[in-house]
mmCIF file of C-alpha atoms in Angstrom:
data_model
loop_
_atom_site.group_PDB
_atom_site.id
_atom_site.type_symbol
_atom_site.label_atom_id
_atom_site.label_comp_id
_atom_site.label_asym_id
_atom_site.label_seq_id
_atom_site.Cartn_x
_atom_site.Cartn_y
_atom_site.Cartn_z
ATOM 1 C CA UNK A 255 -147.197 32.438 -83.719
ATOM 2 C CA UNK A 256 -147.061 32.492 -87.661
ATOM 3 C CA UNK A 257 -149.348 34.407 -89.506
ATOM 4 C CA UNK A 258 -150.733 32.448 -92.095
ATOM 5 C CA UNK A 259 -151.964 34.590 -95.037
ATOM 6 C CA UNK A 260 -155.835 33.549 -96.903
ATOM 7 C CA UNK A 261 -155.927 33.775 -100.628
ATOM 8 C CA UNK A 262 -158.479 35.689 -102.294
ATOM 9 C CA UNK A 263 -160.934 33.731 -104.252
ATOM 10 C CA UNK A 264 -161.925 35.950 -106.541
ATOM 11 C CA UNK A 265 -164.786 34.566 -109.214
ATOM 12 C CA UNK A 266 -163.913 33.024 -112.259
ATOM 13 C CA UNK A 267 -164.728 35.432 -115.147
ATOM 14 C CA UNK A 268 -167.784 33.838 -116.503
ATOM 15 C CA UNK A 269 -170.297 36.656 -118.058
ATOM 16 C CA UNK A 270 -173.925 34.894 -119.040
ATOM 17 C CA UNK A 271 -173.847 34.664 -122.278
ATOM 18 C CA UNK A 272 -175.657 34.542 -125.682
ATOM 19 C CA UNK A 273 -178.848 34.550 -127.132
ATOM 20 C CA UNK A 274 -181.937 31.816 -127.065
ATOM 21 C CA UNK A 275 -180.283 28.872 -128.637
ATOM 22 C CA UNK A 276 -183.794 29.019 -130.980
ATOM 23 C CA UNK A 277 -182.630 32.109 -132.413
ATOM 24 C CA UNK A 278 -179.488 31.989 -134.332
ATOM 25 C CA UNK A 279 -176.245 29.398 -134.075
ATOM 26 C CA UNK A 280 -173.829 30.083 -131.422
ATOM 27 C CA UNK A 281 -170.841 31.711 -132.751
ATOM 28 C CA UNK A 282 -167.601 28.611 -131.920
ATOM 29 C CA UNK A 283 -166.079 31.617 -129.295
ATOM 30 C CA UNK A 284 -169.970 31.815 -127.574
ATOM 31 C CA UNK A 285 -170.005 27.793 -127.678
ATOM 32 C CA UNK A 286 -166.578 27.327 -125.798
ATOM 33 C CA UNK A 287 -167.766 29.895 -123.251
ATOM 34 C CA UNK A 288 -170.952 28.386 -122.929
ATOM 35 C CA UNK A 289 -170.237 24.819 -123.055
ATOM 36 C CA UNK A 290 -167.638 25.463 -119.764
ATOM 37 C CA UNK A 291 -171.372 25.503 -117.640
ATOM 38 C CA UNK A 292 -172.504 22.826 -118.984
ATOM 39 C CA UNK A 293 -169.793 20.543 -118.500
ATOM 40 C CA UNK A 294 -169.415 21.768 -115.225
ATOM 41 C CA UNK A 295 -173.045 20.117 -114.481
ATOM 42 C CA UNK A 296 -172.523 17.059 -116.672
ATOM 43 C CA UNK A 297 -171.014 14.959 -113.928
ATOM 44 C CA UNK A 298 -173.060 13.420 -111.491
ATOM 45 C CA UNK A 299 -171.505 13.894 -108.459
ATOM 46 C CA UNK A 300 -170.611 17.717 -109.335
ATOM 47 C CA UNK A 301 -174.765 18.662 -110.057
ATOM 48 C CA UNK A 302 -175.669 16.960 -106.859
ATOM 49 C CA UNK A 303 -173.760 19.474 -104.669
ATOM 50 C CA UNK A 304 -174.303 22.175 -107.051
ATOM 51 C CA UNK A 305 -178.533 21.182 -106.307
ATOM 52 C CA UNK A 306 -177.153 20.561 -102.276
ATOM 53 C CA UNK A 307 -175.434 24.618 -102.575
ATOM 54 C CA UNK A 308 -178.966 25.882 -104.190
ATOM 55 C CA UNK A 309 -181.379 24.328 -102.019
ATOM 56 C CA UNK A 310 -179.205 25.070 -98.721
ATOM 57 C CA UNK A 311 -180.381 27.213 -95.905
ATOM 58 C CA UNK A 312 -179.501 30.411 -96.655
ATOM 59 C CA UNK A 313 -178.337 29.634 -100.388
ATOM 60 C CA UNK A 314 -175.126 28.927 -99.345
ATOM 61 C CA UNK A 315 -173.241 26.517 -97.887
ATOM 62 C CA UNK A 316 -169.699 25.031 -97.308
ATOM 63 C CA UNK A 317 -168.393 21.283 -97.386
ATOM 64 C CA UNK A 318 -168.528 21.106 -93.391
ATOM 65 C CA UNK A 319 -172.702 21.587 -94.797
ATOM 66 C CA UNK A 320 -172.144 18.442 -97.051
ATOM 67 C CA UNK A 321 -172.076 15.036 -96.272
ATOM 68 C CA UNK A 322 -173.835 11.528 -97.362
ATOM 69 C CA UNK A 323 -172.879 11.990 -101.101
ATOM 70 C CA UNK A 324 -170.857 8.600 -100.880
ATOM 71 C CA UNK A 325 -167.361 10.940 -102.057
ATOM 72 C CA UNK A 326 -164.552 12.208 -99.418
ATOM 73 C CA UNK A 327 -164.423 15.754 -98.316
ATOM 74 C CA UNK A 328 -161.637 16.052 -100.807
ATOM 75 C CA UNK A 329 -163.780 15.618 -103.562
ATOM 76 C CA UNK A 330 -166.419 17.564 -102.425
ATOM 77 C CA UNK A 331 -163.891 20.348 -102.122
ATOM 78 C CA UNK A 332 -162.295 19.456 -105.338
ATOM 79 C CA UNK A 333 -165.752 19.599 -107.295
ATOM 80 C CA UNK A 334 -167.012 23.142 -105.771
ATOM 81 C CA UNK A 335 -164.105 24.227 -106.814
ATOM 82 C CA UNK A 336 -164.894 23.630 -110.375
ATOM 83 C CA UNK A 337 -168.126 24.567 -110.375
ATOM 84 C CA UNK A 338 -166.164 27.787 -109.176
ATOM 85 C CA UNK A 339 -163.870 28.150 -111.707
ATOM 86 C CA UNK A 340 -166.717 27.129 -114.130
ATOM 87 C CA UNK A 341 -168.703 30.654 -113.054
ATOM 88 C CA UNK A 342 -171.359 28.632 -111.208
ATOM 89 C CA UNK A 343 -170.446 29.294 -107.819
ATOM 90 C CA UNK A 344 -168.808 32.321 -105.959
ATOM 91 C CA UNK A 345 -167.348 31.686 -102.970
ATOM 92 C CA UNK A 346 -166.151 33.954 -100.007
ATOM 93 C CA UNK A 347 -164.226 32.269 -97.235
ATOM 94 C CA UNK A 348 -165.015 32.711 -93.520
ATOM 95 C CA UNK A 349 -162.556 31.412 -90.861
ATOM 96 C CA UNK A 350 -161.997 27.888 -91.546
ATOM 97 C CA UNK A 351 -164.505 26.991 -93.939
ATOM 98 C CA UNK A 352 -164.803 28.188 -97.974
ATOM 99 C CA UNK A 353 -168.640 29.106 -98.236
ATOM 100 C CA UNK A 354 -170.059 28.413 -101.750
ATOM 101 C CA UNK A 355 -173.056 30.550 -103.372
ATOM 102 C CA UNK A 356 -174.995 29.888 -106.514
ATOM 103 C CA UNK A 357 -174.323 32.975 -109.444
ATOM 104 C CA UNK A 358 -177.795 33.572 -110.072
ATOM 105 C CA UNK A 359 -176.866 35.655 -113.099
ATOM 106 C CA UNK A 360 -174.847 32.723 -114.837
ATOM 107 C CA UNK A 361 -177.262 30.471 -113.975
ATOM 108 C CA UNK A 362 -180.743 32.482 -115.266
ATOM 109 C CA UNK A 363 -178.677 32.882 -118.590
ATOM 110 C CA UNK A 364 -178.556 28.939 -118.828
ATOM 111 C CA UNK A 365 -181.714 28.774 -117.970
ATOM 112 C CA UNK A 366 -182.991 31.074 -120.717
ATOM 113 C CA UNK A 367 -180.829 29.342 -123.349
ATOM 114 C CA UNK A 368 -182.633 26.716 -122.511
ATOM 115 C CA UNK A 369 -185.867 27.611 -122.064
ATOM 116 C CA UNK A 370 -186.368 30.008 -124.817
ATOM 117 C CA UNK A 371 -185.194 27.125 -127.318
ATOM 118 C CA UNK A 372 -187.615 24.850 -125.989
ATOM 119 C CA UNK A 373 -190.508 27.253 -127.654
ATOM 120 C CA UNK A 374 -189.122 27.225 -131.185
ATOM 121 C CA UNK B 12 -181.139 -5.635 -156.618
ATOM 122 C CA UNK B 13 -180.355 -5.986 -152.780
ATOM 123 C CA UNK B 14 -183.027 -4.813 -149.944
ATOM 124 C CA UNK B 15 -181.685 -2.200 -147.529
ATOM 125 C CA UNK B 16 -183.343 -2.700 -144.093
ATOM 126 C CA UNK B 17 -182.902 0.905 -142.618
ATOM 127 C CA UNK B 18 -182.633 1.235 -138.919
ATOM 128 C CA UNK B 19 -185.335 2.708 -137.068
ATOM 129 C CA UNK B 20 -184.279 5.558 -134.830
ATOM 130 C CA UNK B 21 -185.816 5.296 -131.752
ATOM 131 C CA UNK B 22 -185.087 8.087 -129.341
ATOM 132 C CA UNK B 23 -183.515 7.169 -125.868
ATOM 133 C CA UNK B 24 -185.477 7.000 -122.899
ATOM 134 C CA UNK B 25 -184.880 10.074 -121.606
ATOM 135 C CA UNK B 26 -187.801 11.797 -119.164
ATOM 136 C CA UNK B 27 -187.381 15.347 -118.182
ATOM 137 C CA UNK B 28 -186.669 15.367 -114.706
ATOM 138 C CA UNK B 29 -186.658 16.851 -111.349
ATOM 139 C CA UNK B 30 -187.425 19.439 -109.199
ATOM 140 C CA UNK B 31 -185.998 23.221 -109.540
ATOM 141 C CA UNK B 32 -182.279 22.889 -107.963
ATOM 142 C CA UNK B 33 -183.338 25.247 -105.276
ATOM 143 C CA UNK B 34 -186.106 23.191 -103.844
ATOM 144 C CA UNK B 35 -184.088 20.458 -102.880
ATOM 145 C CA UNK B 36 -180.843 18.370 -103.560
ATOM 146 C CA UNK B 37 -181.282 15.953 -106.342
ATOM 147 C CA UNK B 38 -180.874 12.238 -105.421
ATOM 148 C CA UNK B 39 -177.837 10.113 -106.824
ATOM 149 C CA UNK B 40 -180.386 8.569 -109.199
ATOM 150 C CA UNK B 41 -181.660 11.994 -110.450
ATOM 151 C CA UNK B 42 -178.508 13.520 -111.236
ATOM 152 C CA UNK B 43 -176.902 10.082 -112.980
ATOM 153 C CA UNK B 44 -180.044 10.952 -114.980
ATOM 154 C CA UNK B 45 -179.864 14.872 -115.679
ATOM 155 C CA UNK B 46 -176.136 15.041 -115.746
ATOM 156 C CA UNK B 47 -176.247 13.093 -119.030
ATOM 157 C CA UNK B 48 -177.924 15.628 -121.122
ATOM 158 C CA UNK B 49 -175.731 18.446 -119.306
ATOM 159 C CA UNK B 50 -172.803 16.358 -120.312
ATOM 160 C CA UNK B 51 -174.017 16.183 -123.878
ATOM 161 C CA UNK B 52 -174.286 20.069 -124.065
ATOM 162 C CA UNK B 53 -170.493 20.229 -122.285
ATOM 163 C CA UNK B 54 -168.565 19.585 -125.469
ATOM 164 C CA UNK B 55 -168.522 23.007 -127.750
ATOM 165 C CA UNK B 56 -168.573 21.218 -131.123
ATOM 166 C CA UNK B 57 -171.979 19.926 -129.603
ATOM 167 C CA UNK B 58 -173.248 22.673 -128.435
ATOM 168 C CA UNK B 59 -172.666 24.922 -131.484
ATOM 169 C CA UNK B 60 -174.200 21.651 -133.199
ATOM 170 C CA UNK B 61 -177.345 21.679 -130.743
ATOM 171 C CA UNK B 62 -177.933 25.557 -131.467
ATOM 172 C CA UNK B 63 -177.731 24.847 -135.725
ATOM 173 C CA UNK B 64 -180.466 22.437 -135.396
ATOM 174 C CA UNK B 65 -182.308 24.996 -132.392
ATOM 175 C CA UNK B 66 -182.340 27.989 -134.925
ATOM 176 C CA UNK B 67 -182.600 26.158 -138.063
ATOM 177 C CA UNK B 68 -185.994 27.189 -140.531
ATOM 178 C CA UNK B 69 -188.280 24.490 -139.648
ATOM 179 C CA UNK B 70 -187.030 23.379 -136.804
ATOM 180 C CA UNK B 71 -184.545 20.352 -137.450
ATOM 181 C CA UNK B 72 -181.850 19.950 -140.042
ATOM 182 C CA UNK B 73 -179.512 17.163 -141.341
ATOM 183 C CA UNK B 74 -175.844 16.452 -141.274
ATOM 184 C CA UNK B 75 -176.296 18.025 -144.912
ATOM 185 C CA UNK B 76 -177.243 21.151 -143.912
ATOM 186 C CA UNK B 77 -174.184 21.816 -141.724
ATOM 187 C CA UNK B 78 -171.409 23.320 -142.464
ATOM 188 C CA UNK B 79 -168.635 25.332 -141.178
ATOM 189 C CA UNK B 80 -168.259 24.502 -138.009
ATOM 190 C CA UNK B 81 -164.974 22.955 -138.501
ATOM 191 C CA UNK B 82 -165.362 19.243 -138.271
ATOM 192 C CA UNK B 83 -165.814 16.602 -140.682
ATOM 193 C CA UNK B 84 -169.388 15.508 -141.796
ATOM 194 C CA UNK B 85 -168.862 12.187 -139.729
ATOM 195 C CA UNK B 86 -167.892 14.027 -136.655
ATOM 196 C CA UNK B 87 -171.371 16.045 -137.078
ATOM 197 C CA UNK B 88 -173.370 12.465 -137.457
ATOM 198 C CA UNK B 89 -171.528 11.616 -134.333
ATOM 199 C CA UNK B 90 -171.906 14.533 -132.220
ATOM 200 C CA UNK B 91 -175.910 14.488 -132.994
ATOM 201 C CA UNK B 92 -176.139 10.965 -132.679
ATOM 202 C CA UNK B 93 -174.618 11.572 -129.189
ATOM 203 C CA UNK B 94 -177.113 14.399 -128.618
ATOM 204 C CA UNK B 95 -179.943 11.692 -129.676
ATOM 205 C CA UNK B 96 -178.832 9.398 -127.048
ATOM 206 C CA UNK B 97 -178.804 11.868 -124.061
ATOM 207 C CA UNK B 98 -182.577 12.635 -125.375
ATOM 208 C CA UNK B 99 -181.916 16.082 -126.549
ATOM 209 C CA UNK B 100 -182.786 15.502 -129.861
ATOM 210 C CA UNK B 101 -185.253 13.571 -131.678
ATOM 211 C CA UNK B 102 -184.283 12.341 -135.196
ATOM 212 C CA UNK B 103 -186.053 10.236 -138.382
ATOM 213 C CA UNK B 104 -184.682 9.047 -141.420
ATOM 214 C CA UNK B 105 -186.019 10.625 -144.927
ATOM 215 C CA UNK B 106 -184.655 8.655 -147.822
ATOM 216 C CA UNK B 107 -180.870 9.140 -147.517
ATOM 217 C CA UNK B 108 -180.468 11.205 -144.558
ATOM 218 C CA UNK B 109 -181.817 11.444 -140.726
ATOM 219 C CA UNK B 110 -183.243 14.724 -139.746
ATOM 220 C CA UNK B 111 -183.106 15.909 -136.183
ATOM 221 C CA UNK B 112 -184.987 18.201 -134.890
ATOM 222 C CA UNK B 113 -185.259 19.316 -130.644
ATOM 223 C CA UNK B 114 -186.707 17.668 -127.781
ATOM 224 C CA UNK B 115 -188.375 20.393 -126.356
ATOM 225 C CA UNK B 116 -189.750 18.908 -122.989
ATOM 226 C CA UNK B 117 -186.526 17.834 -122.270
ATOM 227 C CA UNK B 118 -185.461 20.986 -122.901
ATOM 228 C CA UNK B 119 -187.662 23.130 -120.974
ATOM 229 C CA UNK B 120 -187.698 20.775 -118.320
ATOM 230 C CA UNK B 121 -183.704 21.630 -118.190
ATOM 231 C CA UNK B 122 -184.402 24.920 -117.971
ATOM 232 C CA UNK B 123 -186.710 25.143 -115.427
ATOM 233 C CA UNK B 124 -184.471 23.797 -113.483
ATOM 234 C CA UNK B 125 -181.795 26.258 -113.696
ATOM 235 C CA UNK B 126 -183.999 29.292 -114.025
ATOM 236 C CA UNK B 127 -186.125 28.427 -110.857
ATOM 237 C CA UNK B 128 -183.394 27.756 -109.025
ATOM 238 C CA UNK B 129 -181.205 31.000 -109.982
ATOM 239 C CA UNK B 130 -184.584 32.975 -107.974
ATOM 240 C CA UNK B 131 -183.882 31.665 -104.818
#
């Protein structure tokens, strides 16, 4: 019997970041930080699971969790992991399976950005 | 003496959408529609772009008064022309240049949606 060692997978580094967009320019080094989340969501596919992790049982959940998205389990895998590496989801694995976790922090930050502007 | 017909600027169908990500997955058609304006907001020239007009006195600003963000003046019209399409911005033509200024139900509507969902 081999023993099969588990990598770690730690979180990306991905601090919230920056002020109301109402309230003064982002600085280019805030906007390249920043603009990592976004993208992150700006694929179809990707903000579908991301909605599938958030709304899951729980609030987590792992590709054996996902299914009818019309993409393999491949690309699920392929596209939590970027929303992993984007700061958007931690992840912890258990056994066989990767469980995936919205960052609440990361994502209340957007969500003031966003919000916050919207009142200017 | 020759007649310029100007272009009117119509801004894109673009409805702020969808429940909080927590309540419950988005459908394919829902995040085709939401991931655009993510998308748009995914590119840091944009984004630093999006936050000049945000924070700007008044509340919208023209290509002419950016500066220093690096690119060239038609890269700005194109990078806010691209925010214009994903319904992010609003713009209007005063004699020789086309103001833009922020949609903010769109906006709020995006943040709802990531704020409301970072509680569960």
């Amino acid at each position: 019997m081999t023993t099969k060692v588990l990598p770690l997978l730690e979180p990306e580094a991905a601090a919230p970041c920056c002020p109301p967009l109402s309230e003064r320019p982002l600085t280019a080094e805030e906007a390249e930080r920043t603009a990592v989340m976004f993208k992150a969501l700006g694929d179809p596919v990707r903000l579908r699971l991301f909605s599938l992790v958030a709304s899951h049982a729980g609030g987590e959940a792992c590709v054996c969790d996902i299914s009818d998205v019309g993409v393999s389990q491949p690309t699920v895998s392929h596209h939590l992991k970027k929303l992993r590496e984007a700061g958007l989801l931690s992840s912890e694995r258990r056994g066989t399976w990767v469980y995936y976790r919205v960052e609440p922090s990361v994502l209340a930050a957007m969500g003031r950005l966003l919000t916050r502007a919207a009142g200017a």
